[in-house]
Amino acid sequence: MLKSGAWLSTPLFFLLVPASVAEPSHDARTAPEVDVISPVPAPEIDGVQSAAFQMPEELRINNQGGRIDGDIDSGLRLGGPVKIEGDNGLEMFADTAELDLKAKTVTLRGNVTIYQGNLMQRGELAVYHYDQGRLDSTGLRASLDPVLLESGKFTAMESGGRRVLIGENAGITTQDVEEPDFWLRASQTTVYPGDKIVFNNLRLYAFDTPVFWLPYLAQPLDGELGYHFAPGARSNWGPFLLNTYGIMLGGEADPVTGENRDAWLLSRWHLDIRGKRGIATGVDLLDTRMENRDEIGGLSLYYLNDLDPQQSRSGVSRGFVNEDRYKVELKHRHALEFAGTEADWWLDANLTWLSDTYYLEDFEMDRYRTDPSPDNTLGIYRRDDASLLSLFARFRVNDFYRADTRYPELAYDRARAPFFGLPVLHEGRTSLGYIGEKAADVTRGSIINPLLALPPNSPQAQRLLRQLGGYERRLAERMIALPPDSRQREAIRTQLLDSSYARFDTWQEWSLPMTLGGFLSLTPEAGFGYTRHGAIDGPEDGFGNTSLHFGIESSLKFSRDLGDYRNEALGIDGLLHVIQPYGNWSVVSTDDYAPGDPAVDRLTPTTRPRPIDPLRFTAIDEMQSWNVLRLGARNRLLTRRDGQSLEWLFLDSYIDTFIDDPEGNREFSNLYNDARWQPLPWLALNVETQFPVVSGGSGFSEIATSFNYMPTDDFEMRFGYRWLNGHPVLVDSSLIDLGTYIRLSENWGIGTRHQLELDDSTLEYQQYTLHRDMGSWVAGVGLSSRDNRLDKEYGVVFSLTLKEFPSVSLPFELDAQ
């Protein structure tokens, strides 16, 4: 006996999973059309001629063998089983049906099954208003994968060109059991199949006890909207609860559902509580019409009145930091349309205003590791298949880190293409701008200016030098070693504190790809460039550099079939070896950079080889003459997989020979080896190595590896190792990064991650997570510890994830960094 409102795993539901649901018990969809009622006189049934009715054009009715009786006043009763098709694609099956020609309704009773595309509904009673194309059902339990819904009254209707389902006093759960552990119940529930579910006056029940309330919740199936929260604790935050509530804005209100049609503005509202830092609030506004909306889609505002702004994660004293902590960020792209052109035009804004230099370190740790000094630019761009034109300005919005400026810069880049229809290819770049760079105000006032008054070798000067970064430190060391009244010292001081200059730069390159003898690819290249610096701040006069380039690229390719060797364990189905020896000779002749010359676009420390193509060399202000021959060979092993060729193993080995070294007195670079091996989807290895093998090479060694391995469904391992030794700028390191996940049983799992610096025997990072599968939910708790050498910090976070409905999950954010 079914009780009203009971949650039962019986056929009283509709599913958005047509491949796995059961058909109606009487197999109505495949039964032969025994008796079709159409807009013609009714046929004789059981020897009785029924009245001649003009049937509605909106319906096609198939009464499968049952009795038909009634009249136009009382309605037509179909004994069934009956199948009725609406003109909107709706298919309805029931034991019996009643057709009311005056009210223009069809009432279906007993084992009601309704199909609408890939949506199926089941219940005991349904009323279809065929003139409106609207379906009402009573006592209906529904399933819209992956959630189950219950409603005292559920209505299906068209709204804005799509079908929506509206439930009054509706409940929702993901547990298909008689008595679920939890449910969500709302005064009105609006379901947009495949899109979202909207609740008004929502209550969260644990069994029969209400534990949470929201006036409104729009919960899409993709997880963008709705309520998300992350509880936990951190050393520098104390206990915390991060709350996010997302809703869509914009568009026009739907008179039926109350929802905005064509809403385009995603708003994510934040209310974050941190025990040691206080309450923070903010909002993110994202334009969902943008393809890369997380990068260029909108406006972000955040504010916190910090209870303890001097709290440091690193253990280094900060000094005074204002308690008002905030971020204002605008990242937006606006497309422009011009008649008569097929080129793409757009405006870009990328602006970030921060309260202080520690904001990202305290509240956006992931971003701080990769982008501690955000850029600030505004620009207009034009792009077609052959070129990119840009006019942009770069601003110094935040005065607490070193930043360059462009007021503005105009640039034109030409892609490689035939030169006036000739076989010769041309590409180039040209730019003109007023460029500057300023030191951080705190660096200027507390380090550089005091440094100028100290003797170069004094302990105080050495202490101040150690507080500077690599580029600023090299400039400062060079500056204080010069006589106080020298012209070059003043030029370096200007460059260190506040440099600015106008610069015109152009580089044009031509190449002629050829194939000789059918096997040798040869591409001679030639080009020239000119750079002019003027209006230079400080004692330097304007100057110009002319550069010439000549080069040759060449390569050969050989292959050998290694036979039909098979090894399923290693994913081998035959092997083909392809080897490609190559060489690249590049010669640049230019007026070399001098120490006092302004240099905003300069070289930065790296372990990788510099590009030897002048167009790919972005350190325009530090262009030096070079004569470099790069020799190497690429090896590939190919196998067959799913009817296609698959790269089973790749190895690129190369070395640079310096006839004229632009950065020192090297004769040879290190020997580089870049390898990747992925024989199977669950096994992958990447290795990058470089070692000095001839004449000391580059003077340092490096190994960088990553290894992913999943030998069983219950175990996964990720291993990384980086070893760096002897680099002239970067710190030596021998770092192990190990992560594992072990599935202990059907319900329990353990995850770990460790980062160990072997160079000083420091376990930098530890993370331990425990996961518990509770049916519809996955609960987790994580602990972490980070050793910053001067101080340690700890973190704990809790996770509760609705695995079948990720849009209402709690994001498992475990990060003590």
Tab-separated table of C-alpha atoms in Angstrom, residues 233-238 240 276-277 311-316 318 360-366 368-369 755 762-768 782-796 814-817:
chain	number	residue	atom	x	y	z
A	233	ALA	CA	41.284	25.392	10.264
A	234	ARG	CA	44.711	26.848	9.462
A	235	SER	CA	47.549	28.193	11.546
A	236	ASN	CA	47.307	31.717	10.144
A	237	TRP	CA	43.491	31.755	9.856
A	238	GLY	CA	42.337	29.784	12.873
A	240	PHE	CA	37.286	28.994	9.225
A	276	LYS	CA	41.971	34.799	13.723
A	277	ARG	CA	41.263	37.225	10.894
A	311	GLN	CA	50.207	37.351	11.201
A	312	SER	CA	52.968	35.841	9.016
A	313	ARG	CA	52.982	32.458	7.323
A	314	SER	CA	56.738	32.415	6.728
A	315	GLY	CA	57.908	33.451	10.184
A	316	VAL	CA	59.470	36.676	8.846
A	318	ARG	CA	56.183	42.079	8.500
A	360	LEU	CA	47.753	37.213	-2.024
A	361	GLU	CA	50.104	35.359	0.329
A	362	ASP	CA	47.451	35.443	3.071
A	363	PHE	CA	44.220	34.814	1.168
A	364	GLU	CA	44.981	33.461	-2.342
A	365	MET	CA	47.880	31.095	-1.821
A	366	ASP	CA	47.566	29.218	-5.130
A	368	TYR	CA	50.591	33.812	-4.973
A	369	ARG	CA	52.840	30.890	-5.944
A	755	GLN	CA	57.347	17.050	-0.280
A	762	THR	CA	63.369	19.277	5.465
A	763	LEU	CA	59.958	17.662	5.119
A	764	GLU	CA	58.397	20.766	3.583
A	765	TYR	CA	54.831	19.550	3.204
A	766	GLN	CA	52.675	16.738	4.568
A	767	GLN	CA	49.048	16.027	3.722
A	768	TYR	CA	46.810	13.171	4.885
A	782	GLY	CA	42.306	16.224	5.725
A	783	LEU	CA	45.303	17.261	7.789
A	784	SER	CA	48.320	19.166	6.492
A	785	SER	CA	51.574	20.621	7.742
A	786	ARG	CA	54.084	22.936	6.066
A	787	ASP	CA	57.600	23.624	7.322
A	788	ASN	CA	58.707	27.101	6.205
A	789	ARG	CA	62.027	26.600	8.056
A	790	LEU	CA	61.493	29.714	10.156
A	791	ASP	CA	57.988	28.688	11.166
A	792	LYS	CA	55.533	25.816	10.741
A	793	GLU	CA	51.885	26.022	9.841
A	794	TYR	CA	49.104	23.464	10.072
A	795	GLY	CA	45.741	23.001	8.440
A	796	VAL	CA	42.624	20.853	8.645
A	814	LEU	CA	43.145	21.176	1.521
A	815	ASP	CA	45.971	23.647	1.293
A	816	ALA	CA	48.222	24.686	4.146
A	817	GLN	CA	50.381	26.671	1.806
